[in-house]
Amino acid sequence: MDTSTKIAVIGGGSWATANIKMLTDNRNPKEIFWWMRDEENIEHIKKYKHNGSYLSSIEIKVPATNITSNLAEVVEKCDMILLNIPAAFLKEVLSTLNPDSFKGKKVISAIKGFIPEDNMIIGEFMNKSFQIPFEDIVVLSGPCHAEEVALEKLSYLTIASPDQALATEFANLVNTRYIKTNVSDDIYGTEYAAVLKNIYAVASGICHGVGYGDNFQSVLISNAIQEISRFVNAVHPIDRDIKESAYLGDLLVTAYSQFSRNRTFGNMIGKGYNVRSAQLEMNMVAEGYYASKSLHHINKQYKVNMPICRAVYAILYEKHSPSIEMKLLADQLS
């Protein structure tokens, strides 16, 4: 491993904080930089060695001099840029940068969402907006909640890139006692599946909120993985096993886990909260809300049969009754 490897984590939330922990607990030599917008939080981390807003139990081992709000400086210094901003805000955060800023850089996306205005997955957006070759893009996916990383619970990540050597290189930077990694070349399938599972987690939460039980949940998620399979095969038809952890595993944990913010958001919608109230009470971004609208527009092109996604969109954006919409959905599942 090249001891000069410099990696920047862009973002200050729970998953970014968990990524910082993985990178610093990994023993391979590297220098880590951390960008976040909030100056107050930066000063808190520098002084107290933990993120006061997210996963505060994690000891931050990044040198204080490497934690900053100067994005251009961090990107210029580093070889690898790990993006960990909610998809809805990524365009704004990167607005001061240009293709030259990323020339020669490797970009890793740990974001599980669509760019709302462009209805693109992150890899496509970075390729089109900043002219980054797909061979220099890595997608980080898999069933891995930040809260369990903080607790050092055994977790699995899938590292996907058309360049298998690059995927392996990044995997070697995050492997730890509690993080196991798999390498994949399915950059489209893993990223789309990682976004879609958030919509299904919202559906799972809505169903729970309106009173459906575990029996129905199992049917819902069985149908959800079929929808994911149909969609990713329409968008990028290659030989893939949809039962692997990057697809089915990520769906299961996001639909069922107590740590799933998308399930929590859906549960509140099912119980009668409106979208804004649910968002304010959570104080965290549920990517499935934004993804639902983007997927609705993207699927106008592909016309894949996706009744669960359609029901979630109808509830969130067309203000249909959650209980009525779920009842109609139940008649379409098997």
Short mmCIF file of C-alpha atoms in Angstrom, two decimals:
data_model
loop_
_atom_site.label_atom_id
_atom_site.label_comp_id
_atom_site.label_asym_id
_atom_site.label_seq_id
_atom_site.Cartn_x
_atom_site.Cartn_y
_atom_site.Cartn_z
CA MET A 1 0.00 0.00 0.00
CA ASP A 2 1.31 3.41 -0.96
CA THR A 3 2.04 5.32 2.26
CA SER A 4 1.31 8.59 0.45
CA THR A 5 -2.38 7.76 -0.05
CA LYS A 6 -4.47 10.71 1.06
CA ILE A 7 -8.23 10.30 1.40
CA ALA A 8 -10.85 12.97 2.09
CA VAL A 9 -14.20 12.25 3.70
CA ILE A 10 -16.75 14.83 2.55
CA GLY A 11 -19.68 15.19 4.95
CA GLY A 12 -20.33 15.44 8.67
CA GLY A 13 -23.28 13.10 9.33
CA SER A 14 -23.55 9.69 10.94
CA TRP A 15 -22.39 7.63 7.93
CA ALA A 16 -19.47 10.01 7.30
CA THR A 17 -18.50 9.65 10.96
CA ALA A 18 -18.74 5.86 10.68
CA ASN A 19 -16.54 5.99 7.56
CA ILE A 20 -13.98 7.99 9.51
CA LYS A 21 -13.96 5.26 12.16
CA MET A 22 -13.47 2.50 9.57
CA LEU A 23 -10.62 4.34 7.90
CA THR A 24 -8.81 5.17 11.14
CA ASP A 25 -9.29 1.68 12.62
CA ASN A 26 -7.87 0.15 9.43
CA ARG A 27 -4.12 -0.39 9.82
CA ASN A 28 -2.99 0.28 6.27
CA PRO A 29 -1.02 3.55 6.00
CA LYS A 30 -2.96 6.56 4.80
CA GLU A 31 -3.57 10.19 5.67
CA ILE A 32 -7.19 11.15 6.34
CA PHE A 33 -8.77 14.55 5.87
CA TRP A 34 -12.32 15.45 6.89
CA TRP A 35 -14.49 18.20 5.41
CA MET A 36 -17.74 19.38 6.92
CA ARG A 37 -19.72 22.58 6.59
CA ASP A 38 -20.50 23.24 10.27
CA GLU A 39 -17.69 25.29 11.83
CA GLU A 40 -19.08 24.85 15.33
CA ASN A 41 -19.04 21.08 14.96
CA ILE A 42 -15.50 21.20 13.58
CA GLU A 43 -14.31 23.06 16.66
CA HIS A 44 -16.16 20.63 18.91
CA ILE A 45 -14.46 17.65 17.24
CA LYS A 46 -11.03 19.26 17.43
CA LYS A 47 -11.48 20.00 21.14
CA TYR A 48 -13.29 16.89 22.39
CA LYS A 49 -12.33 14.21 19.80
CA HIS A 50 -15.90 13.17 18.99
CA ASN A 51 -18.72 14.36 16.73
CA GLY A 52 -21.15 16.17 19.00
CA SER A 53 -24.03 15.82 16.53
CA TYR A 54 -23.72 12.22 15.29
CA LEU A 55 -22.41 8.95 16.77
CA SER A 56 -20.81 10.79 19.66
CA SER A 57 -19.43 7.55 21.14
CA ILE A 58 -16.85 7.30 18.33
CA GLU A 59 -13.40 8.61 19.22
CA ILE A 60 -12.16 10.76 16.34
CA LYS A 61 -8.52 10.00 15.56
CA VAL A 62 -8.12 12.38 12.63
CA PRO A 63 -5.53 15.10 13.35
CA ALA A 64 -7.19 18.41 14.19
CA THR A 65 -5.24 20.13 11.42
CA ASN A 66 -6.88 17.80 8.86
CA ILE A 67 -10.47 18.73 9.79
CA THR A 68 -11.71 21.77 7.89
CA SER A 69 -14.55 23.58 6.11
CA ASN A 70 -12.33 24.45 3.13
CA LEU A 71 -13.56 22.02 0.49
CA ALA A 72 -11.30 23.08 -2.38
CA GLU A 73 -8.20 22.72 -0.21
CA VAL A 74 -9.12 19.23 0.94
CA VAL A 75 -9.97 17.99 -2.56
CA GLU A 76 -6.72 19.42 -3.94
CA LYS A 77 -4.62 17.63 -1.28
CA CYS A 78 -6.20 14.19 -1.60
CA ASP A 79 -5.97 11.28 -4.04
CA MET A 80 -9.30 9.73 -3.06
CA ILE A 81 -12.49 11.69 -2.39
CA LEU A 82 -15.13 9.83 -0.35
CA LEU A 83 -18.49 11.56 -0.87
CA ASN A 84 -20.88 11.32 2.06
CA ILE A 85 -23.33 14.21 1.62
CA PRO A 86 -27.09 13.56 1.35
CA ALA A 87 -27.83 13.35 -2.39
CA ALA A 88 -30.27 16.25 -2.22
CA PHE A 89 -27.44 18.60 -1.15
CA LEU A 90 -24.47 17.22 -3.09
CA LYS A 91 -24.87 19.54 -6.07
CA GLU A 92 -24.85 22.60 -3.81
CA VAL A 93 -21.84 21.40 -1.81
CA LEU A 94 -19.77 20.75 -4.96
CA SER A 95 -20.90 23.94 -6.73
CA THR A 96 -17.59 25.73 -6.08
CA LEU A 97 -15.60 22.94 -7.78
CA ASN A 98 -15.06 22.15 -11.47
CA PRO A 99 -13.73 19.26 -13.58
CA ASP A 100 -10.14 20.41 -13.00
CA SER A 101 -10.70 20.02 -9.24
CA PHE A 102 -11.18 16.27 -9.73
CA LYS A 103 -8.55 15.65 -12.42
CA GLY A 104 -6.57 12.56 -11.49
CA LYS A 105 -8.71 11.88 -8.42
CA LYS A 106 -10.52 8.68 -7.50
CA VAL A 107 -14.09 9.31 -6.30
CA ILE A 108 -15.87 6.98 -3.90
CA SER A 109 -19.60 7.41 -3.40
CA ALA A 110 -21.04 6.35 -0.06
CA ILE A 111 -24.27 8.17 -0.95
CA LYS A 112 -27.45 6.13 -1.38
CA GLY A 113 -29.66 8.54 -3.27
CA PHE A 114 -30.47 10.26 -6.57
CA ILE A 115 -29.51 13.84 -7.46
CA PRO A 116 -33.08 15.22 -7.36
CA GLU A 117 -32.91 17.85 -10.11
CA ASP A 118 -31.10 15.56 -12.53
CA ASN A 119 -32.64 12.19 -11.54
CA MET A 120 -29.18 10.60 -11.68
CA ILE A 121 -27.30 8.20 -9.46
CA ILE A 122 -24.12 9.72 -8.01
CA GLY A 123 -21.73 7.96 -10.38
CA GLU A 124 -23.56 9.29 -13.44
CA PHE A 125 -23.73 12.79 -11.95
CA MET A 126 -19.99 12.89 -11.19
CA ASN A 127 -19.18 11.56 -14.65
CA LYS A 128 -21.36 14.08 -16.49
CA SER A 129 -20.76 17.12 -14.26
CA PHE A 130 -17.07 16.70 -13.48
CA GLN A 131 -15.90 14.48 -16.36
CA ILE A 132 -14.66 11.76 -14.02
CA PRO A 133 -14.17 8.49 -15.94
CA PHE A 134 -16.32 5.64 -14.63
CA GLU A 135 -13.09 3.67 -14.14
CA ASP A 136 -12.14 6.24 -11.46
CA ILE A 137 -15.47 5.92 -9.61
CA VAL A 138 -16.17 3.52 -6.74
CA VAL A 139 -19.55 2.75 -5.15
CA LEU A 140 -19.69 1.80 -1.48
CA SER A 141 -22.79 -0.28 -0.71
CA GLY A 142 -24.09 -3.13 1.40
CA PRO A 143 -26.07 -3.76 4.60
CA CYS A 144 -24.16 -1.54 7.00
CA HIS A 145 -25.82 0.90 9.41
CA ALA A 146 -23.61 3.61 10.87
CA GLU A 147 -24.89 2.92 14.38
CA GLU A 148 -23.66 -0.67 14.25
CA VAL A 149 -20.28 0.42 12.91
CA ALA A 150 -20.03 2.66 15.98
CA LEU A 151 -20.73 -0.42 18.14
CA GLU A 152 -18.20 -2.45 16.12
CA LYS A 153 -20.85 -5.00 15.17
CA LEU A 154 -19.68 -7.27 12.33
CA SER A 155 -20.76 -5.66 9.03
CA TYR A 156 -20.22 -6.30 5.31
CA LEU A 157 -19.57 -3.79 2.55
CA THR A 158 -19.53 -4.22 -1.22
CA ILE A 159 -16.98 -2.09 -3.06
CA ALA A 160 -17.93 -1.75 -6.74
CA SER A 161 -15.94 -0.26 -9.61
CA PRO A 162 -15.28 -1.08 -13.28
CA ASP A 163 -11.61 -1.02 -12.21
CA GLN A 164 -11.28 -4.07 -9.97
CA ALA A 165 -7.80 -3.03 -8.85
CA LEU A 166 -9.19 0.28 -7.62
CA ALA A 167 -12.08 -1.45 -5.84
CA THR A 168 -9.61 -3.77 -4.14
CA GLU A 169 -7.35 -0.87 -3.18
CA PHE A 170 -10.21 0.96 -1.47
CA ALA A 171 -11.46 -2.26 0.17
CA ASN A 172 -8.00 -2.62 1.71
CA LEU A 173 -8.41 0.84 3.27
CA VAL A 174 -11.63 0.02 5.13
CA ASN A 175 -11.21 -3.64 6.13
CA THR A 176 -11.14 -3.98 9.91
CA ARG A 177 -11.88 -6.57 12.58
CA TYR A 178 -15.57 -5.69 12.28
CA ILE A 179 -15.79 -4.70 8.56
CA LYS A 180 -15.57 -7.34 5.84
CA THR A 181 -15.55 -6.33 2.19
CA ASN A 182 -16.52 -7.86 -1.14
CA VAL A 183 -15.45 -6.46 -4.51
CA SER A 184 -17.83 -6.13 -7.48
CA ASP A 185 -17.78 -4.67 -10.99
CA ASP A 186 -21.55 -3.93 -10.93
CA ILE A 187 -21.32 -0.19 -10.40
CA TYR A 188 -24.83 0.48 -11.79
CA GLY A 189 -26.68 -2.37 -10.11
CA THR A 190 -25.21 -1.85 -6.66
CA GLU A 191 -25.83 1.89 -6.74
CA TYR A 192 -29.39 1.67 -8.05
CA ALA A 193 -30.22 -1.10 -5.57
CA ALA A 194 -28.77 0.98 -2.73
CA VAL A 195 -31.08 3.85 -3.66
CA LEU A 196 -34.20 1.77 -4.33
CA LYS A 197 -34.03 -0.07 -1.01
CA ASN A 198 -34.62 3.27 0.75
CA ILE A 199 -37.96 3.59 -1.04
CA TYR A 200 -38.92 0.08 0.06
CA ALA A 201 -37.88 0.87 3.62
CA VAL A 202 -40.25 3.84 3.53
CA ALA A 203 -42.97 1.46 2.30
CA SER A 204 -42.13 -0.94 5.12
CA GLY A 205 -42.46 1.86 7.66
CA ILE A 206 -45.76 3.05 6.19
CA CYS A 207 -47.18 -0.46 6.41
CA HIS A 208 -46.14 -0.73 10.03
CA GLY A 209 -47.58 2.70 10.76
CA VAL A 210 -51.01 1.83 9.37
CA GLY A 211 -51.12 -1.46 11.28
CA TYR A 212 -49.86 -4.27 9.04
CA GLY A 213 -47.89 -7.02 10.77
CA ASP A 214 -44.82 -9.12 10.13
CA ASN A 215 -46.63 -11.54 7.82
CA PHE A 216 -47.47 -8.76 5.38
CA GLN A 217 -44.02 -7.20 5.75
CA SER A 218 -42.42 -10.42 4.52
CA VAL A 219 -44.63 -10.40 1.43
CA LEU A 220 -43.88 -6.72 0.83
CA ILE A 221 -40.12 -7.24 0.92
CA SER A 222 -40.30 -10.43 -1.17
CA ASN A 223 -42.01 -8.38 -3.85
CA ALA A 224 -39.58 -5.48 -3.34
CA ILE A 225 -36.53 -7.55 -4.26
CA GLN A 226 -38.36 -8.66 -7.41
CA GLU A 227 -38.97 -5.00 -8.29
CA ILE A 228 -35.30 -4.18 -7.73
CA SER A 229 -34.29 -7.10 -9.94
CA ARG A 230 -36.63 -6.03 -12.75
CA PHE A 231 -35.43 -2.43 -12.60
CA VAL A 232 -31.64 -2.96 -12.46
CA ASN A 233 -31.91 -5.56 -15.23
CA ALA A 234 -33.76 -3.04 -17.37
CA VAL A 235 -31.25 -0.26 -16.69
CA HIS A 236 -28.05 -2.32 -16.85
CA PRO A 237 -28.62 -5.91 -17.98
CA ILE A 238 -25.64 -8.00 -16.85
CA ASP A 239 -25.25 -11.32 -15.07
CA ARG A 240 -25.76 -10.55 -11.35
CA ASP A 241 -27.08 -12.47 -8.34
CA ILE A 242 -29.78 -10.32 -6.75
CA LYS A 243 -29.56 -12.45 -3.59
CA GLU A 244 -26.09 -11.10 -2.74
CA SER A 245 -25.71 -8.83 0.26
CA ALA A 246 -25.29 -5.63 -1.80
CA TYR A 247 -28.83 -6.12 -3.12
CA LEU A 248 -31.00 -8.34 -0.91
CA GLY A 249 -28.96 -7.85 2.27
CA ASP A 250 -29.07 -4.07 2.06
CA LEU A 251 -32.81 -4.18 1.38
CA LEU A 252 -33.49 -6.40 4.38
CA VAL A 253 -31.56 -4.39 6.94
CA THR A 254 -32.99 -1.08 5.72
CA ALA A 255 -36.55 -2.38 5.74
CA TYR A 256 -36.37 -4.03 9.16
CA SER A 257 -33.70 -2.35 11.31
CA GLN A 258 -34.43 -0.10 14.26
CA PHE A 259 -31.65 2.14 12.94
CA SER A 260 -33.27 2.66 9.51
CA ARG A 261 -34.16 6.33 9.14
CA ASN A 262 -36.22 5.54 6.01
CA ARG A 263 -38.32 2.99 7.88
CA THR A 264 -38.73 5.48 10.73
CA PHE A 265 -39.82 8.18 8.29
CA GLY A 266 -42.33 5.83 6.64
CA ASN A 267 -43.70 4.75 10.01
CA MET A 268 -44.41 8.39 10.89
CA ILE A 269 -46.14 8.94 7.52
CA GLY A 270 -48.25 5.82 8.15
CA LYS A 271 -49.25 7.17 11.56
CA GLY A 272 -50.51 10.42 10.05
CA TYR A 273 -47.55 12.80 10.03
CA ASN A 274 -47.21 14.95 6.94
CA VAL A 275 -43.83 14.90 5.17
CA ARG A 276 -42.57 18.17 6.62
CA SER A 277 -43.50 17.28 10.19
CA ALA A 278 -41.80 13.90 9.89
CA GLN A 279 -38.64 15.49 8.49
CA LEU A 280 -38.50 18.10 11.24
CA GLU A 281 -38.99 15.58 14.02
CA MET A 282 -36.33 13.21 12.64
CA ASN A 283 -33.74 15.96 12.02
CA MET A 284 -32.05 13.52 9.60
CA VAL A 285 -32.39 13.00 5.85
CA ALA A 286 -34.50 10.06 4.71
CA GLU A 287 -33.12 9.49 1.21
CA GLY A 288 -36.16 7.41 0.24
CA TYR A 289 -38.36 10.52 0.18
CA TYR A 290 -36.29 12.21 -2.55
CA ALA A 291 -35.52 8.91 -4.31
CA SER A 292 -39.22 8.16 -4.72
CA LYS A 293 -39.76 11.24 -6.89
CA SER A 294 -36.62 10.70 -8.96
CA LEU A 295 -37.44 7.03 -9.53
CA HIS A 296 -40.95 7.99 -10.64
CA HIS A 297 -39.46 10.18 -13.39
CA ILE A 298 -36.68 7.76 -14.36
CA ASN A 299 -39.13 4.89 -14.71
CA LYS A 300 -41.14 6.83 -17.28
CA GLN A 301 -38.32 5.85 -19.62
CA TYR A 302 -38.00 2.19 -18.60
CA LYS A 303 -41.66 1.45 -17.75
CA VAL A 304 -40.79 -1.30 -15.27
CA ASN A 305 -43.69 -2.70 -13.25
CA MET A 306 -43.02 -1.29 -9.74
CA PRO A 307 -46.29 -1.14 -7.76
CA ILE A 308 -44.60 -0.63 -4.37
CA CYS A 309 -42.61 2.36 -5.61
CA ARG A 310 -45.72 3.72 -7.27
CA ALA A 311 -47.68 3.46 -3.99
CA VAL A 312 -44.95 5.26 -2.01
CA TYR A 313 -44.84 8.05 -4.59
CA ALA A 314 -48.63 8.41 -4.47
CA ILE A 315 -48.55 8.75 -0.68
CA LEU A 316 -45.59 11.14 -0.45
CA TYR A 317 -46.17 13.35 -3.49
CA GLU A 318 -49.80 12.96 -4.48
CA LYS A 319 -51.01 12.99 -0.86
CA HIS A 320 -52.98 9.75 -1.15
CA SER A 321 -54.18 8.16 2.08
CA PRO A 322 -51.51 5.73 3.39
CA SER A 323 -54.11 3.21 4.59
CA ILE A 324 -56.08 3.25 1.33
CA GLU A 325 -52.94 3.12 -0.84
CA MET A 326 -51.52 0.18 1.15
CA LYS A 327 -54.83 -1.66 0.86
CA LEU A 328 -54.78 -1.19 -2.91
CA LEU A 329 -51.13 -2.30 -3.00
CA ALA A 330 -51.91 -5.44 -0.99
CA ASP A 331 -54.23 -6.62 -3.76
CA GLN A 332 -51.33 -6.45 -6.27
CA LEU A 333 -48.79 -8.47 -4.25
CA SER A 334 -48.41 -12.21 -4.10
#
